Amino acid sequence: MQRKVRNVGAIWRSMLGMLWSKAAATTLGSLVASLVIAASGGQAQPAFPTRPMTIVVPAAAGGPTDTVARLIAEPMGRTLGQQIVVENVGGAGGTIGVGRVAKAAGDGYTLLVWHIGQSTAPSLYDNLRYDVFNDFDPIGRITDVPMTVVGKKSLAAKDIAELLTWLREKQDQVTYAHAGIGSASHLCGLMLMSALNIKMHAVVYRGTGPAMNDLVGGQFDVMCDQTTGTANQINAGTIKGFAATTQARIPLLAALPTLSEAGVKGFEVSAWHALWGPKGLPKEVVEKLTAALQGALREPVVIERMAGLATVPVAQDLATPAALKAQLEAEVAKWGAVIRAAGVKAN
Ligand code: ASP
């Protein structure tokens, strides 16, 4: 009997033990689950990213925007644990590629690296099929890139003064390249023509990467493009560098006077690049992308490669959605006024 009672006690103890450990496990489990849900803003979310991602560059491969996108794609992909493929969708001053991203799913798997053109297109195109504010979610700014006036090697002009004289003399016999209406090279060319009160003959490309190949080959006369496309060629002597379009000289290309110094007073344009996604990105996806972008911009190899192209990553607090939103608003207003004053339209 005594033995029986002891056995019943043992059974009870072991049953209670099982119940306790099950309850403890359940409590721990729900605690972990609620922490995960709390961390994800109240809703359980699938991990992001679970498959490769794409950055659309709305200009040809080998050009300045392509270079910037490829510089951040690799380190961002490493941080996020997925490959990021760069897809070049050039044409129509970038509006085809940008339009593609506007219509993509807002899940973070299709992103856009573009530039100042995002702020000029609304004023240049009457029938733009996207809205730069409402069809995109900003992720962050990447870099601001100075521009340069360059020419083919065989031009007789030795410096910017001689080039300006020649441009004024030859006018529309001069061929200048740009990457389509709304591109940075287009904007810079327009500003130069309006400042000099001349008209040059445009040769249009899907990006300034292919234009640069043709400039090295001497197939047109001049171009205004980002240092991310021109610095190496100027320094290698395959093209002629004439002037910087910035307020101050560019340290890496210190021999180039600014256009302002050369008498084109107040001339200033630089191209800024940024990262967007289509509208509707979940908050935690934006946060992950922003953190990955900031990480990429801190990488010594990215900083070093940008330095070699006469640029620097933006400060970390500018590689944020809020800073890009503010930048776009300011730039749309700024270039809208310039474009309206110049009376230019794409269509
Ligand atoms: N640099 C080009 C432009 O003029 C675009 C590009 O090829 O990156 O806008």
Coordinates of C-alpha atoms and ligand atoms in Angstrom, one line a residue:
M1 CA 0.0 0.0 0.0
Q2 CA 2.8 2.3 1.2
R3 CA 4.6 1.4 -2.1
K4 CA 1.5 2.1 -4.1
V5 CA 1.1 5.5 -2.5
R6 CA 4.7 6.4 -3.2
N7 CA 4.2 5.3 -6.9
V8 CA 1.1 7.5 -7.2
G9 CA 3.1 10.4 -5.8
A10 CA 5.9 9.8 -8.3
I11 CA 3.4 9.7 -11.2
W12 CA 1.9 13.0 -10.0
R13 CA 5.3 14.6 -9.7
S14 CA 6.3 13.5 -13.2
M15 CA 3.0 14.6 -14.6
L16 CA 3.3 18.0 -12.9
G17 CA 6.9 18.2 -14.3
M18 CA 5.8 17.5 -17.8
L19 CA 3.0 20.1 -17.5
W20 CA 5.4 22.7 -16.1
S21 CA 8.0 22.2 -18.8
K22 CA 5.2 22.3 -21.5
A23 CA 3.8 25.5 -20.0
A24 CA 7.3 27.0 -19.7
A25 CA 8.0 26.1 -23.4
T26 CA 4.7 27.6 -24.5
T27 CA 5.3 30.8 -22.5
L28 CA 8.9 31.1 -23.8
G29 CA 7.6 30.4 -27.4
S30 CA 4.9 33.0 -27.2
L31 CA 7.3 35.5 -25.6
V32 CA 9.8 35.1 -28.5
A33 CA 6.9 35.3 -31.0
S34 CA 5.6 38.5 -29.5
L35 CA 9.1 40.0 -29.5
V36 CA 9.4 39.2 -33.2
I37 CA 6.0 40.7 -33.9
A38 CA 6.8 43.7 -31.8
A39 CA 10.1 44.2 -33.7
S40 CA 8.3 43.9 -37.0
G41 CA 5.8 46.7 -36.1
G42 CA 2.9 44.5 -34.9
Q43 CA 2.7 42.0 -37.8
A44 CA 4.7 38.9 -38.4
Q45 CA 6.7 39.5 -41.7
P46 CA 8.5 37.1 -43.9
A47 CA 12.2 37.7 -44.0
F48 CA 13.5 40.1 -46.7
P49 CA 15.2 39.5 -49.1
T50 CA 14.7 35.8 -49.9
R51 CA 15.7 36.0 -53.5
P52 CA 18.0 38.0 -55.8
M53 CA 17.1 41.7 -56.4
T54 CA 17.4 44.0 -59.4
I55 CA 18.6 47.6 -59.6
V56 CA 17.3 49.3 -62.8
V57 CA 19.7 51.8 -64.2
P58 CA 17.8 53.9 -66.8
A59 CA 21.0 54.5 -68.9
A60 CA 23.4 52.3 -70.9
A61 CA 26.0 50.1 -69.3
G62 CA 29.5 51.7 -68.7
G63 CA 28.1 55.2 -68.0
P64 CA 28.2 57.3 -64.9
T65 CA 24.9 56.1 -63.4
D66 CA 25.8 52.5 -64.2
T67 CA 29.1 52.9 -62.4
V68 CA 27.5 54.3 -59.3
A69 CA 24.8 51.6 -59.2
R70 CA 27.4 48.8 -59.6
L71 CA 29.6 50.4 -56.8
I72 CA 26.7 50.0 -54.3
A73 CA 25.1 46.9 -55.7
E74 CA 27.8 44.5 -54.6
P75 CA 28.2 45.6 -51.0
M76 CA 24.5 46.1 -50.5
G77 CA 23.9 42.6 -51.8
R78 CA 26.5 41.2 -49.4
T79 CA 24.9 42.9 -46.4
L80 CA 21.4 41.7 -47.4
G81 CA 22.6 38.2 -48.2
Q82 CA 21.3 38.2 -51.8
Q83 CA 22.8 39.1 -55.2
I84 CA 21.7 42.4 -56.6
V85 CA 21.7 42.4 -60.4
V86 CA 22.1 45.7 -62.3
E87 CA 19.8 46.0 -65.3
N88 CA 20.4 48.7 -67.9
V89 CA 17.1 50.1 -69.4
G90 CA 18.2 53.2 -71.3
G91 CA 16.3 55.4 -73.7
A92 CA 14.1 58.5 -73.8
G93 CA 16.3 60.4 -71.3
G94 CA 15.9 57.6 -68.7
T95 CA 12.1 57.8 -68.6
I96 CA 11.7 54.2 -70.0
G97 CA 13.7 52.6 -67.1
V98 CA 12.2 54.9 -64.5
G99 CA 8.7 54.1 -65.8
R100 CA 9.6 50.3 -65.5
V101 CA 10.3 50.8 -61.8
A102 CA 7.2 52.9 -61.2
K103 CA 5.1 49.9 -62.3
A104 CA 7.1 47.2 -60.5
A105 CA 5.8 45.5 -57.3
G106 CA 6.5 47.5 -54.2
D107 CA 8.2 44.6 -52.5
G108 CA 11.9 45.8 -52.5
Y109 CA 13.0 43.4 -55.2
T110 CA 13.1 46.0 -58.0
L111 CA 14.9 49.2 -57.2
L112 CA 16.1 52.3 -59.1
V113 CA 19.3 54.2 -59.2
W114 CA 18.9 57.4 -61.1
H115 CA 20.0 61.0 -60.8
I116 CA 19.1 64.6 -61.2
G117 CA 17.0 63.6 -64.2
Q118 CA 14.3 62.5 -61.7
S119 CA 13.9 66.2 -60.9
T120 CA 14.0 67.6 -64.4
A121 CA 11.7 65.1 -66.1
P122 CA 8.5 66.5 -64.6
S123 CA 9.2 69.9 -66.1
L124 CA 10.5 68.6 -69.5
Y125 CA 7.8 66.1 -70.3
D126 CA 4.1 66.9 -70.5
N127 CA 3.1 63.2 -70.8
L128 CA 5.4 61.6 -68.2
R129 CA 3.8 58.3 -67.4
Y130 CA 4.8 58.3 -63.7
D131 CA 4.8 60.7 -60.8
V132 CA 8.2 61.2 -59.3
F133 CA 6.7 61.8 -55.9
N134 CA 3.8 59.5 -55.7
D135 CA 5.0 56.4 -57.6
F136 CA 8.3 55.9 -55.7
D137 CA 9.5 55.4 -52.2
P138 CA 12.8 57.1 -51.5
I139 CA 15.5 55.0 -49.9
G140 CA 18.5 57.4 -49.8
R141 CA 20.9 59.7 -51.6
I142 CA 24.2 58.1 -52.8
T143 CA 26.6 60.8 -54.1
D144 CA 26.7 64.2 -55.8
V145 CA 28.9 64.2 -58.8
P146 CA 30.6 67.2 -60.5
M147 CA 30.3 67.5 -64.2
T148 CA 32.9 68.5 -66.8
V149 CA 33.0 70.0 -70.3
V150 CA 35.0 67.6 -72.5
G151 CA 35.9 67.3 -76.1
K152 CA 37.5 65.0 -78.6
K153 CA 41.2 64.9 -78.6
S154 CA 41.6 66.3 -82.2
L155 CA 39.9 69.6 -81.4
A156 CA 42.2 72.5 -82.0
A157 CA 41.1 74.4 -78.9
K158 CA 43.8 74.2 -76.2
D159 CA 41.8 75.5 -73.3
I160 CA 38.3 76.6 -72.3
A161 CA 38.7 80.1 -73.6
E162 CA 39.6 78.8 -77.1
L163 CA 36.8 76.3 -76.9
L164 CA 34.2 78.9 -76.1
T165 CA 35.4 81.1 -79.0
W166 CA 35.2 78.1 -81.3
L167 CA 31.7 77.2 -80.1
R168 CA 30.4 80.7 -80.6
E169 CA 31.9 80.8 -84.1
K170 CA 30.8 77.3 -85.3
Q171 CA 27.4 77.1 -83.4
D172 CA 25.3 74.4 -85.0
Q173 CA 28.2 72.9 -86.9
V174 CA 29.4 71.7 -83.5
T175 CA 28.1 68.3 -82.5
Y176 CA 27.4 67.7 -78.8
A177 CA 26.3 64.5 -77.3
H178 CA 23.7 63.9 -74.5
A179 CA 21.9 60.9 -73.0
G180 CA 18.4 62.0 -74.0
I181 CA 16.1 64.7 -73.0
G182 CA 16.1 65.0 -69.2
S183 CA 19.5 63.5 -68.8
A184 CA 22.2 65.3 -66.9
S185 CA 24.3 65.8 -70.0
H186 CA 21.3 67.3 -71.8
L187 CA 20.6 69.7 -68.9
C188 CA 24.2 70.8 -68.8
G189 CA 24.4 71.2 -72.6
L190 CA 21.2 73.2 -72.6
M191 CA 22.5 75.5 -69.8
L192 CA 25.7 76.0 -71.7
M193 CA 23.9 76.8 -75.0
S194 CA 21.6 79.2 -73.2
A195 CA 24.6 80.9 -71.3
L196 CA 26.5 81.3 -74.6
N197 CA 23.4 82.1 -76.6
I198 CA 24.3 79.5 -79.2
K199 CA 22.7 76.3 -80.6
M200 CA 24.8 73.2 -81.1
H201 CA 23.8 70.1 -83.0
A202 CA 22.7 67.3 -80.6
V203 CA 23.7 63.6 -81.0
V204 CA 21.5 61.5 -78.7
Y205 CA 22.6 58.3 -76.9
R206 CA 21.0 55.9 -74.5
G207 CA 23.5 56.9 -71.9
T208 CA 26.9 58.6 -71.8
G209 CA 28.8 55.3 -71.6
P210 CA 28.4 54.7 -75.3
A211 CA 28.8 58.4 -76.0
M212 CA 32.2 58.3 -74.3
N213 CA 33.3 55.5 -76.5
D214 CA 32.4 57.6 -79.5
L215 CA 34.1 60.7 -78.1
V216 CA 37.3 58.7 -77.6
G217 CA 36.8 57.6 -81.2
G218 CA 36.4 61.3 -82.3
Q219 CA 32.9 60.9 -83.7
F220 CA 31.4 64.1 -82.2
D221 CA 32.9 67.2 -80.8
V222 CA 31.9 68.0 -77.2
M223 CA 29.9 66.7 -74.2
C224 CA 29.2 67.7 -70.7
D225 CA 29.2 64.7 -68.4
Q226 CA 29.8 63.5 -64.8
T227 CA 33.4 62.9 -63.6
T228 CA 32.3 59.3 -63.0
G229 CA 32.4 59.0 -66.8
T230 CA 35.1 61.6 -67.7
A231 CA 37.8 61.7 -65.0
N232 CA 39.7 58.5 -66.1
Q233 CA 39.6 59.5 -69.8
I234 CA 40.7 63.1 -69.1
N235 CA 43.6 61.8 -67.0
A236 CA 44.5 59.2 -69.5
G237 CA 44.5 61.8 -72.2
T238 CA 42.1 60.0 -74.5
I239 CA 39.8 63.1 -74.5
K240 CA 40.3 66.8 -73.7
G241 CA 39.0 68.1 -70.4
F242 CA 38.1 71.8 -70.7
A243 CA 36.2 73.0 -67.6
A244 CA 34.4 72.0 -64.4
T245 CA 30.8 72.9 -64.0
T246 CA 31.1 73.3 -60.3
Q247 CA 31.5 76.4 -58.2
A248 CA 35.0 75.4 -57.2
R249 CA 37.7 73.5 -59.1
I250 CA 37.6 69.7 -58.7
P251 CA 40.6 68.6 -56.7
L252 CA 41.3 65.5 -58.8
L253 CA 41.1 67.6 -62.0
A254 CA 42.6 70.7 -60.6
A255 CA 44.0 71.9 -63.9
L256 CA 40.4 72.4 -65.2
P257 CA 39.1 75.9 -64.6
T258 CA 35.5 76.3 -63.7
L259 CA 33.1 77.7 -66.3
S260 CA 32.5 80.6 -64.0
E261 CA 36.3 81.4 -64.0
A262 CA 36.2 81.1 -67.8
G263 CA 33.6 83.9 -68.0
V264 CA 30.4 81.9 -68.0
K265 CA 29.4 83.5 -64.7
G266 CA 27.3 81.6 -62.2
F267 CA 27.3 78.4 -64.2
E268 CA 26.8 75.5 -61.8
V269 CA 25.4 72.1 -62.2
S270 CA 26.3 68.7 -60.6
A271 CA 24.5 65.5 -60.9
W272 CA 23.2 63.8 -57.8
H273 CA 22.4 60.1 -57.6
A274 CA 19.9 58.3 -55.4
L275 CA 18.2 55.0 -54.7
W276 CA 14.4 54.6 -54.9
G277 CA 11.9 51.7 -54.9
P278 CA 8.4 51.6 -56.3
K279 CA 5.7 53.0 -54.0
G280 CA 4.4 50.8 -51.3
L281 CA 7.6 49.3 -49.8
P282 CA 7.0 47.9 -46.4
K283 CA 8.6 50.0 -43.6
E284 CA 11.0 47.3 -42.5
V285 CA 12.1 46.7 -46.1
V286 CA 12.9 50.4 -46.5
E287 CA 14.8 50.2 -43.2
K288 CA 16.9 47.2 -44.3
L289 CA 17.6 48.8 -47.7
T290 CA 18.6 52.1 -46.1
A291 CA 20.9 50.4 -43.6
A292 CA 22.5 48.4 -46.5
L293 CA 23.0 51.5 -48.5
Q294 CA 24.6 53.3 -45.6
G295 CA 26.8 50.3 -45.0
A296 CA 27.9 50.3 -48.7
L297 CA 28.7 54.0 -48.5
R298 CA 31.0 53.4 -45.5
E299 CA 33.0 50.7 -47.2
P300 CA 36.6 51.9 -47.8
V301 CA 36.8 50.4 -51.2
V302 CA 33.6 52.3 -52.3
I303 CA 35.0 55.5 -50.9
E304 CA 38.3 54.9 -52.6
R305 CA 36.8 54.1 -56.0
M306 CA 34.5 57.2 -55.8
A307 CA 37.6 59.3 -54.9
G308 CA 39.3 58.1 -58.1
L309 CA 36.3 59.4 -60.0
A310 CA 36.3 62.8 -58.3
T311 CA 33.4 62.1 -56.0
V312 CA 32.5 61.1 -52.4
P313 CA 29.6 59.2 -50.9
V314 CA 27.0 61.5 -49.2
A315 CA 27.1 61.8 -45.4
Q316 CA 25.3 58.9 -43.7
D317 CA 22.4 61.2 -42.6
L318 CA 21.8 62.0 -46.3
A319 CA 21.6 58.4 -47.3
T320 CA 18.0 58.3 -45.8
P321 CA 14.5 58.4 -47.2
A322 CA 13.8 61.8 -45.5
A323 CA 16.9 63.4 -47.0
L324 CA 16.1 62.1 -50.5
K325 CA 12.5 63.3 -50.3
A326 CA 13.7 66.8 -49.3
Q327 CA 16.3 66.7 -52.1
L328 CA 13.8 65.8 -54.7
E329 CA 11.4 68.4 -53.7
A330 CA 14.0 71.1 -53.7
E331 CA 15.5 70.0 -57.0
V332 CA 12.1 69.7 -58.8
A333 CA 11.4 73.3 -57.8
K334 CA 14.9 74.5 -58.7
W335 CA 15.1 72.9 -62.2
G336 CA 11.4 73.6 -62.9
A337 CA 12.1 77.3 -62.7
V338 CA 15.3 77.0 -64.9
I339 CA 13.5 74.9 -67.5
R340 CA 10.4 77.1 -67.6
A341 CA 12.7 80.1 -68.1
A342 CA 14.6 78.4 -70.9
G343 CA 11.3 77.4 -72.5
V344 CA 12.5 73.8 -73.2
K345 CA 10.1 70.9 -73.7
A346 CA 10.7 67.3 -74.6
N347 CA 7.5 66.8 -76.5
Ligands
ASP1 N1 25.6 60.6 -67.6 C1 24.3 60.4 -68.2 C2 23.5 61.6 -68.2 O1 23.9 62.5 -68.9 C3 23.6 59.2 -67.8 C4 24.4 58.0 -67.7 O2 24.8 57.4 -68.7 O3 24.7 57.7 -66.6 O4 22.4 61.7 -67.7

